[in-house]
Every structure is written in structure tokens, then in C-alpha cells.
Amino acid sequence: MTTKTLTELTGARTDEAATLIGDARERIDALDDRIIGLIQERMAISAVIQEARISSGGRRVNLAREMDVLAHYRDALGKPGTALAMTMLELCRGRV
């Protein structure tokens, strides 16, 4: 079994760049963990909202609110933000 060097793992051509990339990837991994945690928290809060809405005789999904969320993400992140928001909304729907 061969062990790859940091340069080989990162695709960098210098040790300095490989170190920079390795450190940045560690930061990205930590951010991804935080983002996942926040999405899981959002899913739990969304379930509370859906349960309250359904138990009061309302519908599970509030389309006007979802449109506001989509617009917020689109305004902040551009067109790809809309796709990101759709995925997040899909994760948060129907858990009740």
C-alpha cells in the first residue's frame, strides 16, 4: 500500500500550495459539518411549524412562505441559490 503525499492528494504542484489547500479543505469540512447541523436544526423547526399548521386545520406547506424563501436565497446567491433553497425546502417538507 502506497501513501500519497499531500501534494498528490491536493493536486498542487508545490508543497506550499498543497499545505494551503489542505488547510483550506479542513476549514471547508468544518463549515460543511456546521451547515449540515444547521439544516438538521431547520428541519426540526420546520416539523414543529408543519405540525402546528396541520393540527390547526391548515395545510402542511405554505407556498407563499416557500416563495419568500426561494426569493431570499436567489437574491443572496443568484440562480444557484434557488436550486439550493429548493433542495433545503424538500428536506424540510413532509416530516410530520
Short mmCIF file of N, CA, C and O in Angstrom, two decimals:
data_model
loop_
_atom_site.label_atom_id
_atom_site.label_comp_id
_atom_site.label_asym_id
_atom_site.label_seq_id
_atom_site.Cartn_x
_atom_site.Cartn_y
_atom_site.Cartn_z
N MET A 1 0.84 -1.17 0.00
CA MET A 1 0.00 0.00 0.00
C MET A 1 0.89 1.24 0.00
O MET A 1 1.79 1.37 0.82
N THR A 2 0.61 2.15 -0.94
CA THR A 2 1.41 3.37 -1.00
C THR A 2 0.66 4.52 -0.35
O THR A 2 -0.57 4.64 -0.46
N THR A 3 1.41 5.34 0.33
CA THR A 3 0.83 6.52 0.97
C THR A 3 1.10 7.71 0.06
O THR A 3 2.24 7.97 -0.32
N LYS A 4 0.04 8.44 -0.28
CA LYS A 4 0.19 9.59 -1.16
C LYS A 4 0.65 10.79 -0.35
O LYS A 4 0.27 10.97 0.80
N THR A 5 1.44 11.61 -0.99
CA THR A 5 1.88 12.85 -0.35
C THR A 5 0.76 13.87 -0.41
O THR A 5 -0.21 13.73 -1.18
N LEU A 6 0.87 14.92 0.41
CA LEU A 6 -0.13 15.97 0.42
C LEU A 6 -0.23 16.63 -0.96
O LEU A 6 -1.32 16.97 -1.42
N THR A 7 0.90 16.76 -1.62
CA THR A 7 0.90 17.34 -2.97
C THR A 7 0.08 16.48 -3.92
O THR A 7 -0.72 16.98 -4.71
N GLU A 8 0.23 15.17 -3.82
CA GLU A 8 -0.55 14.26 -4.68
C GLU A 8 -2.03 14.30 -4.32
O GLU A 8 -2.89 14.25 -5.20
N LEU A 9 -2.34 14.39 -3.03
CA LEU A 9 -3.74 14.41 -2.60
C LEU A 9 -4.47 15.68 -3.03
O LEU A 9 -5.67 15.65 -3.29
N THR A 10 -3.75 16.78 -3.09
CA THR A 10 -4.40 18.06 -3.39
C THR A 10 -4.33 18.44 -4.86
O THR A 10 -5.05 19.31 -5.31
N GLY A 11 -3.43 17.81 -5.59
CA GLY A 11 -3.24 18.17 -6.99
C GLY A 11 -2.37 19.40 -7.17
O GLY A 11 -2.22 19.92 -8.27
N ALA A 12 -1.80 19.88 -6.06
CA ALA A 12 -0.95 21.06 -6.12
C ALA A 12 0.42 20.68 -6.68
O ALA A 12 0.82 19.52 -6.67
N ARG A 13 1.13 21.68 -7.14
CA ARG A 13 2.45 21.42 -7.72
C ARG A 13 3.59 21.82 -6.80
O ARG A 13 4.74 21.56 -7.10
N THR A 14 3.24 22.46 -5.68
CA THR A 14 4.29 22.82 -4.71
C THR A 14 3.81 22.42 -3.31
O THR A 14 2.61 22.33 -3.06
N ASP A 15 4.76 22.22 -2.43
CA ASP A 15 4.42 21.89 -1.04
C ASP A 15 3.65 23.03 -0.38
O ASP A 15 2.73 22.80 0.40
N GLU A 16 4.05 24.26 -0.69
CA GLU A 16 3.36 25.43 -0.11
C GLU A 16 1.89 25.46 -0.52
O GLU A 16 1.00 25.64 0.32
N ALA A 17 1.63 25.24 -1.79
CA ALA A 17 0.24 25.23 -2.27
C ALA A 17 -0.52 24.05 -1.68
O ALA A 17 -1.69 24.17 -1.31
N ALA A 18 0.14 22.91 -1.56
CA ALA A 18 -0.51 21.72 -1.00
C ALA A 18 -0.91 21.96 0.45
O ALA A 18 -2.01 21.57 0.87
N THR A 19 -0.05 22.62 1.20
CA THR A 19 -0.37 22.94 2.60
C THR A 19 -1.54 23.90 2.67
O THR A 19 -2.47 23.70 3.47
N LEU A 20 -1.52 24.93 1.85
CA LEU A 20 -2.62 25.89 1.81
C LEU A 20 -3.94 25.20 1.47
O LEU A 20 -4.95 25.41 2.14
N ILE A 21 -3.91 24.36 0.46
CA ILE A 21 -5.12 23.63 0.04
C ILE A 21 -5.58 22.68 1.14
O ILE A 21 -6.77 22.60 1.45
N GLY A 22 -4.67 21.96 1.74
CA GLY A 22 -5.02 21.03 2.82
C GLY A 22 -5.68 21.76 3.98
O GLY A 22 -6.70 21.30 4.51
N ASP A 23 -5.10 22.90 4.38
CA ASP A 23 -5.68 23.69 5.47
C ASP A 23 -7.06 24.22 5.09
O ASP A 23 -7.99 24.19 5.90
N ALA A 24 -7.20 24.72 3.88
CA ALA A 24 -8.49 25.25 3.41
C ALA A 24 -9.54 24.15 3.36
O ALA A 24 -10.71 24.37 3.71
N ARG A 25 -9.15 22.97 2.93
CA ARG A 25 -10.10 21.85 2.89
C ARG A 25 -10.58 21.47 4.28
O ARG A 25 -11.75 21.12 4.47
N GLU A 26 -9.69 21.53 5.26
CA GLU A 26 -10.10 21.26 6.64
C GLU A 26 -11.14 22.28 7.10
O GLU A 26 -12.11 21.93 7.76
N ARG A 27 -10.92 23.54 6.75
CA ARG A 27 -11.90 24.59 7.10
C ARG A 27 -13.23 24.35 6.39
O ARG A 27 -14.30 24.52 6.98
N ILE A 28 -13.17 23.95 5.12
CA ILE A 28 -14.40 23.65 4.38
C ILE A 28 -15.14 22.48 5.01
O ILE A 28 -16.36 22.52 5.16
N ASP A 29 -14.41 21.44 5.40
CA ASP A 29 -15.04 20.28 6.04
C ASP A 29 -15.75 20.70 7.34
O ASP A 29 -16.86 20.25 7.63
N ALA A 30 -15.11 21.58 8.11
CA ALA A 30 -15.72 22.07 9.35
C ALA A 30 -16.97 22.90 9.04
O ALA A 30 -17.99 22.78 9.72
N LEU A 31 -16.89 23.73 8.01
CA LEU A 31 -18.07 24.51 7.59
C LEU A 31 -19.20 23.59 7.14
O LEU A 31 -20.37 23.81 7.48
N ASP A 32 -18.86 22.56 6.37
CA ASP A 32 -19.88 21.61 5.91
C ASP A 32 -20.57 20.95 7.10
O ASP A 32 -21.80 20.79 7.09
N ASP A 33 -19.80 20.58 8.11
CA ASP A 33 -20.41 19.99 9.31
C ASP A 33 -21.37 20.96 9.98
O ASP A 33 -22.46 20.58 10.41
N ARG A 34 -20.99 22.23 10.04
CA ARG A 34 -21.87 23.25 10.64
C ARG A 34 -23.13 23.45 9.80
O ARG A 34 -24.23 23.58 10.33
N ILE A 35 -22.95 23.49 8.47
CA ILE A 35 -24.10 23.66 7.57
C ILE A 35 -25.07 22.50 7.72
O ILE A 35 -26.29 22.70 7.81
N ILE A 36 -24.56 21.28 7.77
CA ILE A 36 -25.41 20.10 7.95
C ILE A 36 -26.18 20.21 9.26
O ILE A 36 -27.38 19.95 9.32
N GLY A 37 -25.49 20.61 10.33
CA GLY A 37 -26.15 20.78 11.62
C GLY A 37 -27.25 21.83 11.57
O GLY A 37 -28.33 21.64 12.14
N LEU A 38 -26.99 22.93 10.89
CA LEU A 38 -28.00 23.98 10.76
C LEU A 38 -29.20 23.51 9.95
O LEU A 38 -30.35 23.81 10.28
N ILE A 39 -28.95 22.74 8.90
CA ILE A 39 -30.07 22.21 8.11
C ILE A 39 -30.88 21.23 8.95
O ILE A 39 -32.12 21.25 8.91
N GLN A 40 -30.22 20.40 9.73
CA GLN A 40 -30.95 19.48 10.61
C GLN A 40 -31.78 20.25 11.63
O GLN A 40 -32.92 19.88 11.92
N GLU A 41 -31.23 21.34 12.14
CA GLU A 41 -31.99 22.18 13.08
C GLU A 41 -33.19 22.80 12.37
O GLU A 41 -34.30 22.86 12.91
N ARG A 42 -32.98 23.26 11.14
CA ARG A 42 -34.08 23.85 10.36
C ARG A 42 -35.17 22.82 10.10
O ARG A 42 -36.36 23.12 10.14
N MET A 43 -34.76 21.58 9.82
CA MET A 43 -35.73 20.51 9.58
C MET A 43 -36.59 20.29 10.83
O MET A 43 -37.81 20.12 10.72
N ALA A 44 -35.98 20.31 11.99
CA ALA A 44 -36.72 20.09 13.24
C ALA A 44 -37.70 21.23 13.50
O ALA A 44 -38.86 21.00 13.88
N ILE A 45 -37.27 22.46 13.27
CA ILE A 45 -38.15 23.61 13.47
C ILE A 45 -39.28 23.59 12.46
O ILE A 45 -40.44 23.88 12.78
N SER A 46 -38.97 23.23 11.22
CA SER A 46 -39.99 23.13 10.18
C SER A 46 -41.04 22.10 10.55
O SER A 46 -42.24 22.31 10.31
N ALA A 47 -40.62 21.00 11.13
CA ALA A 47 -41.58 19.96 11.55
C ALA A 47 -42.53 20.50 12.61
O ALA A 47 -43.73 20.20 12.58
N VAL A 48 -42.02 21.31 13.54
CA VAL A 48 -42.87 21.92 14.57
C VAL A 48 -43.91 22.83 13.91
O VAL A 48 -45.09 22.80 14.25
N ILE A 49 -43.46 23.63 12.95
CA ILE A 49 -44.37 24.54 12.25
C ILE A 49 -45.43 23.76 11.49
O ILE A 49 -46.63 24.08 11.56
N GLN A 50 -45.01 22.73 10.76
CA GLN A 50 -45.97 21.93 9.99
C GLN A 50 -46.99 21.26 10.90
O GLN A 50 -48.18 21.24 10.59
N GLU A 51 -46.53 20.72 12.01
CA GLU A 51 -47.43 20.06 12.95
C GLU A 51 -48.46 21.05 13.50
O GLU A 51 -49.65 20.74 13.57
N ALA A 52 -48.00 22.25 13.85
CA ALA A 52 -48.92 23.27 14.37
C ALA A 52 -49.93 23.68 13.30
O ALA A 52 -51.12 23.85 13.58
N ARG A 53 -49.45 23.84 12.08
CA ARG A 53 -50.34 24.25 11.00
C ARG A 53 -51.39 23.18 10.72
O ARG A 53 -52.58 23.46 10.59
N ILE A 54 -50.96 21.91 10.65
CA ILE A 54 -51.88 20.81 10.36
C ILE A 54 -52.88 20.63 11.50
O ILE A 54 -54.08 20.47 11.27
N SER A 55 -52.41 20.69 12.74
CA SER A 55 -53.31 20.48 13.87
C SER A 55 -54.33 21.61 14.01
O SER A 55 -55.38 21.43 14.61
N SER A 56 -54.04 22.76 13.42
CA SER A 56 -55.00 23.86 13.47
C SER A 56 -55.92 23.87 12.25
O SER A 56 -56.70 24.79 12.06
N GLY A 57 -55.79 22.82 11.40
CA GLY A 57 -56.66 22.70 10.24
C GLY A 57 -56.05 23.26 8.96
O GLY A 57 -56.71 23.28 7.93
N GLY A 58 -54.82 23.70 9.02
CA GLY A 58 -54.17 24.25 7.83
C GLY A 58 -53.48 23.18 7.01
O GLY A 58 -53.52 21.99 7.33
N ARG A 59 -52.85 23.64 5.95
CA ARG A 59 -52.12 22.73 5.06
C ARG A 59 -50.70 22.54 5.57
O ARG A 59 -50.15 23.38 6.27
N ARG A 60 -50.10 21.45 5.18
CA ARG A 60 -48.74 21.12 5.60
C ARG A 60 -47.74 22.15 5.09
O ARG A 60 -46.80 22.53 5.76
N VAL A 61 -47.93 22.61 3.85
CA VAL A 61 -46.99 23.52 3.20
C VAL A 61 -47.66 24.86 2.95
O VAL A 61 -48.80 24.92 2.52
N ASN A 62 -46.91 25.94 3.22
CA ASN A 62 -47.37 27.29 2.92
C ASN A 62 -46.57 27.77 1.71
O ASN A 62 -45.41 28.17 1.83
N LEU A 63 -47.20 27.71 0.54
CA LEU A 63 -46.48 28.01 -0.70
C LEU A 63 -46.00 29.46 -0.76
O LEU A 63 -44.92 29.72 -1.30
N ALA A 64 -46.75 30.39 -0.20
CA ALA A 64 -46.32 31.79 -0.21
C ALA A 64 -45.02 31.94 0.59
O ALA A 64 -44.09 32.65 0.17
N ARG A 65 -44.94 31.27 1.71
CA ARG A 65 -43.72 31.31 2.53
C ARG A 65 -42.55 30.68 1.76
O ARG A 65 -41.44 31.20 1.77
N GLU A 66 -42.82 29.57 1.08
CA GLU A 66 -41.74 28.93 0.32
C GLU A 66 -41.24 29.84 -0.80
O GLU A 66 -40.05 29.89 -1.07
N MET A 67 -42.13 30.59 -1.41
CA MET A 67 -41.72 31.53 -2.46
C MET A 67 -40.82 32.62 -1.87
O MET A 67 -39.85 33.04 -2.50
N ASP A 68 -41.14 33.07 -0.66
CA ASP A 68 -40.30 34.06 0.02
C ASP A 68 -38.90 33.49 0.29
O ASP A 68 -37.89 34.19 0.10
N VAL A 69 -38.85 32.24 0.73
CA VAL A 69 -37.56 31.59 0.99
C VAL A 69 -36.76 31.48 -0.30
O VAL A 69 -35.56 31.79 -0.34
N LEU A 70 -37.41 31.05 -1.37
CA LEU A 70 -36.73 30.92 -2.66
C LEU A 70 -36.18 32.26 -3.13
O LEU A 70 -35.03 32.36 -3.59
N ALA A 71 -36.96 33.31 -2.99
CA ALA A 71 -36.52 34.65 -3.40
C ALA A 71 -35.33 35.11 -2.56
O ALA A 71 -34.38 35.71 -3.08
N HIS A 72 -35.39 34.81 -1.26
CA HIS A 72 -34.29 35.20 -0.37
C HIS A 72 -32.98 34.55 -0.79
O HIS A 72 -31.94 35.22 -0.89
N TYR A 73 -33.01 33.26 -1.06
CA TYR A 73 -31.81 32.55 -1.49
C TYR A 73 -31.35 33.02 -2.87
O TYR A 73 -30.15 33.17 -3.11
N ARG A 74 -32.29 33.24 -3.78
CA ARG A 74 -31.94 33.72 -5.13
C ARG A 74 -31.29 35.09 -5.05
O ARG A 74 -30.27 35.35 -5.69
N ASP A 75 -31.86 35.98 -4.23
CA ASP A 75 -31.30 37.33 -4.10
C ASP A 75 -29.90 37.30 -3.49
O ASP A 75 -29.03 38.09 -3.88
N ALA A 76 -29.67 36.39 -2.56
CA ALA A 76 -28.38 36.32 -1.89
C ALA A 76 -27.33 35.58 -2.70
O ALA A 76 -26.14 35.93 -2.67
N LEU A 77 -27.74 34.55 -3.46
CA LEU A 77 -26.77 33.65 -4.10
C LEU A 77 -26.91 33.53 -5.61
O LEU A 77 -26.18 32.77 -6.24
N GLY A 78 -27.88 34.23 -6.18
CA GLY A 78 -28.10 34.12 -7.62
C GLY A 78 -28.90 32.87 -7.96
O GLY A 78 -29.45 32.20 -7.08
N LYS A 79 -28.95 32.55 -9.23
CA LYS A 79 -29.76 31.43 -9.69
C LYS A 79 -29.46 30.11 -8.97
O LYS A 79 -30.38 29.38 -8.61
N PRO A 80 -28.18 29.77 -8.72
CA PRO A 80 -27.91 28.53 -7.99
C PRO A 80 -28.52 28.53 -6.57
O PRO A 80 -28.81 27.47 -6.02
N GLY A 81 -28.73 29.71 -6.02
CA GLY A 81 -29.37 29.80 -4.70
C GLY A 81 -30.78 29.25 -4.71
O GLY A 81 -31.23 28.67 -3.72
N THR A 82 -31.47 29.42 -5.83
CA THR A 82 -32.82 28.89 -5.95
C THR A 82 -32.80 27.36 -5.87
O THR A 82 -33.61 26.75 -5.16
N ALA A 83 -31.87 26.74 -6.58
CA ALA A 83 -31.76 25.28 -6.53
C ALA A 83 -31.38 24.80 -5.13
O ALA A 83 -31.94 23.80 -4.64
N LEU A 84 -30.51 25.53 -4.47
CA LEU A 84 -30.12 25.18 -3.11
C LEU A 84 -31.33 25.27 -2.18
O LEU A 84 -31.58 24.37 -1.37
N ALA A 85 -32.10 26.35 -2.31
CA ALA A 85 -33.29 26.53 -1.47
C ALA A 85 -34.32 25.44 -1.75
O ALA A 85 -34.96 24.95 -0.81
N MET A 86 -34.50 25.07 -3.00
CA MET A 86 -35.46 24.01 -3.33
C MET A 86 -35.06 22.71 -2.65
O MET A 86 -35.90 22.00 -2.11
N THR A 87 -33.78 22.39 -2.67
CA THR A 87 -33.30 21.17 -2.02
C THR A 87 -33.54 21.24 -0.52
O THR A 87 -34.02 20.27 0.09
N MET A 88 -33.24 22.39 0.07
CA MET A 88 -33.44 22.55 1.51
C MET A 88 -34.93 22.44 1.86
O MET A 88 -35.30 21.75 2.81
N LEU A 89 -35.78 23.08 1.08
CA LEU A 89 -37.22 23.00 1.33
C LEU A 89 -37.72 21.56 1.20
O LEU A 89 -38.56 21.11 1.98
N GLU A 90 -37.19 20.85 0.22
CA GLU A 90 -37.58 19.45 0.04
C GLU A 90 -37.19 18.62 1.27
O GLU A 90 -37.95 17.76 1.73
N LEU A 91 -36.01 18.89 1.80
CA LEU A 91 -35.57 18.19 3.02
C LEU A 91 -36.49 18.49 4.20
O LEU A 91 -36.68 17.64 5.07
N CYS A 92 -37.03 19.69 4.23
CA CYS A 92 -37.81 20.14 5.38
C CYS A 92 -39.29 19.83 5.27
O CYS A 92 -40.04 19.98 6.23
N ARG A 93 -39.76 19.39 4.12
CA ARG A 93 -41.18 19.10 3.93
C ARG A 93 -41.52 17.67 4.33
O ARG A 93 -40.72 16.77 4.20
N GLY A 94 -42.75 17.48 4.76
CA GLY A 94 -43.30 16.15 4.89
C GLY A 94 -42.73 15.28 5.98
O GLY A 94 -42.88 14.07 5.93
N ARG A 95 -42.09 15.85 6.95
CA ARG A 95 -41.54 15.05 8.05
C ARG A 95 -42.58 14.78 9.11
O ARG A 95 -42.36 13.97 9.99
N VAL A 96 -43.69 15.50 9.04
CA VAL A 96 -44.74 15.34 10.07
C VAL A 96 -45.66 14.21 9.67
O VAL A 96 -46.00 14.02 8.54
#
